């Protein structure tokens, strides 16, 4: 059984740089990527959107979503919700076991549409018990400790 720690997926470091024309670029070490915003007032929202979207794209390329590394000097931390972090963990568990949504659906007796809804990082109201049931079906347990 694979154990994941929820806190490893809750807060990702990002470094911001502002160009002379006011464009702010966000650099993510853990995801090896960048995104930009027109101003400092919107960069947190844009960077968080990019981070969450990256967590949906990597598994489609059969890549694992990285754990968050410790922030370094000059970096800020972007926090994601525990629900999205659990969905990242579930996506990693499925990727590690080479499971498609339809495969997990068969294991759980759910439709692939229901599994896709469970994995949808933009869908609000996902029940933790549903996520934990899916994680158990993937042979995983999640450790939750205070941060």
Tab-separated table of C-alpha atoms in Angstrom:
chain	number	residue	atom	x	y	z
A	1	UNK	CA	0.000	0.000	0.000
A	2	UNK	CA	1.297	3.443	-0.925
A	3	UNK	CA	0.994	6.206	1.657
A	4	UNK	CA	0.702	9.858	0.699
A	5	UNK	CA	0.864	12.770	3.117
A	6	UNK	CA	-1.745	15.415	2.334
A	7	UNK	CA	0.539	18.259	3.448
A	8	UNK	CA	2.957	17.342	0.624
A	9	UNK	CA	0.397	18.616	-1.898
A	10	UNK	CA	-1.075	21.655	-0.138
A	11	UNK	CA	1.428	24.498	-0.623
A	12	UNK	CA	3.691	25.002	-3.645
A	13	UNK	CA	6.528	27.540	-3.855
A	14	UNK	CA	6.503	30.168	-6.589
A	15	UNK	CA	8.874	33.014	-7.422
A	16	UNK	CA	7.618	36.225	-9.032
A	17	UNK	CA	9.600	38.580	-11.236
A	18	UNK	CA	8.277	41.844	-12.627
A	19	UNK	CA	9.574	43.153	-15.943
A	20	UNK	CA	10.085	46.842	-16.756
A	21	UNK	CA	6.720	46.929	-18.541
A	22	UNK	CA	4.881	45.613	-15.442
A	23	UNK	CA	4.363	42.041	-16.624
A	24	UNK	CA	4.723	39.627	-13.708
A	25	UNK	CA	6.076	36.137	-14.375
A	26	UNK	CA	5.533	33.278	-11.948
A	27	UNK	CA	8.179	30.538	-11.875
A	28	UNK	CA	7.393	27.109	-10.418
A	29	UNK	CA	10.356	24.876	-9.566
A	30	UNK	CA	8.213	21.843	-8.806
A	31	UNK	CA	6.400	22.001	-12.127
A	32	UNK	CA	9.246	23.378	-14.220
A	33	UNK	CA	6.971	25.978	-15.725
A	34	UNK	CA	5.940	29.613	-15.818
A	35	UNK	CA	2.890	31.773	-16.301
A	36	UNK	CA	2.378	35.527	-16.575
A	37	UNK	CA	-0.050	38.228	-15.520
A	38	UNK	CA	-0.411	41.828	-16.614
A	39	UNK	CA	0.022	43.138	-13.086
A	40	UNK	CA	0.979	42.202	-9.548
A	41	UNK	CA	-2.647	42.390	-8.410
A	42	UNK	CA	-3.714	39.391	-10.466
A	43	UNK	CA	-0.594	37.212	-10.424
A	44	UNK	CA	-1.617	35.108	-7.399
A	45	UNK	CA	-4.917	34.132	-9.046
A	46	UNK	CA	-3.284	33.459	-12.422
A	47	UNK	CA	-0.471	31.439	-10.821
A	48	UNK	CA	-2.908	29.372	-8.754
A	49	UNK	CA	-5.030	28.672	-11.847
A	50	UNK	CA	-1.903	27.574	-13.724
A	51	UNK	CA	-0.856	25.333	-10.835
A	52	UNK	CA	-4.234	23.594	-10.644
A	53	UNK	CA	-4.409	23.185	-14.421
A	54	UNK	CA	-0.919	21.661	-14.424
A	55	UNK	CA	-2.174	19.104	-11.937
A	56	UNK	CA	-4.719	17.958	-14.499
A	57	UNK	CA	-2.383	17.941	-17.498
A	58	UNK	CA	0.542	15.949	-16.075
A	59	UNK	CA	-1.423	12.714	-15.457
A	60	UNK	CA	-2.798	12.878	-19.005
A	61	UNK	CA	0.836	12.716	-20.138
A	62	UNK	CA	1.404	9.794	-17.705
A	63	UNK	CA	3.485	12.014	-15.417
A	64	UNK	CA	3.103	12.292	-11.667
A	65	UNK	CA	2.106	15.532	-10.000
A	66	UNK	CA	5.120	16.507	-7.896
A	67	UNK	CA	5.064	16.940	-4.176
A	68	UNK	CA	5.561	20.514	-3.058
A	69	UNK	CA	9.126	21.318	-2.185
A	70	UNK	CA	10.128	23.620	0.656
A	71	UNK	CA	10.180	27.274	-0.352
A	72	UNK	CA	13.535	28.926	-0.889
A	73	UNK	CA	14.539	32.514	-0.221
A	74	UNK	CA	12.554	34.895	-2.413
A	75	UNK	CA	9.698	32.455	-3.029
A	76	UNK	CA	6.094	32.754	-1.998
A	77	UNK	CA	3.857	29.783	-1.186
A	78	UNK	CA	0.583	29.200	-3.029
A	79	UNK	CA	-1.890	27.090	-1.095
A	80	UNK	CA	-4.442	24.828	-2.740
A	81	UNK	CA	-7.514	23.400	-1.077
A	82	UNK	CA	-7.337	20.018	0.662
A	83	UNK	CA	-9.938	18.714	-1.790
A	84	UNK	CA	-7.792	19.621	-4.797
A	85	UNK	CA	-4.726	18.174	-3.042
A	86	UNK	CA	-6.615	14.882	-2.557
A	87	UNK	CA	-7.572	14.923	-6.230
A	88	UNK	CA	-3.884	15.418	-7.103
A	89	UNK	CA	-3.040	12.401	-4.930
A	90	UNK	CA	-5.790	10.329	-6.553
A	91	UNK	CA	-4.502	11.279	-10.003
A	92	UNK	CA	-0.996	10.204	-8.958
A	93	UNK	CA	-2.309	6.911	-7.600
A	94	UNK	CA	-4.151	6.233	-10.848
A	95	UNK	CA	-1.097	7.197	-12.924
A	96	UNK	CA	1.160	4.942	-10.833
A	97	UNK	CA	-1.180	1.997	-11.295
A	98	UNK	CA	-1.884	2.880	-14.943
A	99	UNK	CA	-5.607	3.162	-14.239
A	100	UNK	CA	-7.965	5.067	-16.491
A	101	UNK	CA	-11.170	6.577	-15.083
A	102	UNK	CA	-13.126	3.716	-16.643
A	103	UNK	CA	-10.860	1.182	-14.891
A	104	UNK	CA	-11.353	2.833	-11.509
A	105	UNK	CA	-15.063	3.066	-12.228
A	106	UNK	CA	-15.236	-0.700	-12.759
A	107	UNK	CA	-13.383	-1.319	-9.487
A	108	UNK	CA	-15.726	0.983	-7.569
A	109	UNK	CA	-18.900	0.109	-9.471
A	110	UNK	CA	-19.206	3.689	-10.723
A	111	UNK	CA	-19.488	5.120	-14.211
A	112	UNK	CA	-16.441	6.698	-15.811
A	113	UNK	CA	-18.453	9.958	-15.838
A	114	UNK	CA	-18.796	9.755	-12.042
A	115	UNK	CA	-15.048	9.129	-11.728
A	116	UNK	CA	-14.311	12.070	-14.036
A	117	UNK	CA	-16.532	14.240	-11.822
A	118	UNK	CA	-14.618	12.971	-8.782
A	119	UNK	CA	-11.309	13.954	-10.418
A	120	UNK	CA	-12.532	17.356	-11.646
A	121	UNK	CA	-10.457	19.948	-9.765
A	122	UNK	CA	-12.951	22.675	-10.662
A	123	UNK	CA	-15.951	20.804	-9.293
A	124	UNK	CA	-16.948	21.953	-5.845
A	125	UNK	CA	-18.628	19.821	-3.248
A	126	UNK	CA	-16.656	16.614	-3.757
A	127	UNK	CA	-17.078	14.429	-0.703
A	128	UNK	CA	-13.931	13.405	1.135
A	129	UNK	CA	-15.323	9.932	1.738
A	130	UNK	CA	-15.688	9.429	-2.018
A	131	UNK	CA	-12.082	10.476	-2.553
A	132	UNK	CA	-10.831	8.200	0.232
A	133	UNK	CA	-12.836	5.270	-1.158
A	134	UNK	CA	-11.260	5.828	-4.580
A	135	UNK	CA	-7.795	6.111	-3.026
A	136	UNK	CA	-8.285	2.854	-1.137
A	137	UNK	CA	-9.342	1.192	-4.392
A	138	UNK	CA	-6.010	2.363	-5.846
A	139	UNK	CA	-4.120	0.781	-2.944
A	140	UNK	CA	-3.355	4.078	-1.233
A	141	UNK	CA	-3.817	5.621	2.120
A	142	UNK	CA	-3.515	9.278	2.946
A	143	UNK	CA	-1.932	10.598	6.077
A	144	UNK	CA	-3.299	13.850	7.413
A	145	UNK	CA	-1.141	15.671	9.903
A	146	UNK	CA	-1.230	19.204	11.182
A	147	UNK	CA	0.900	21.570	9.182
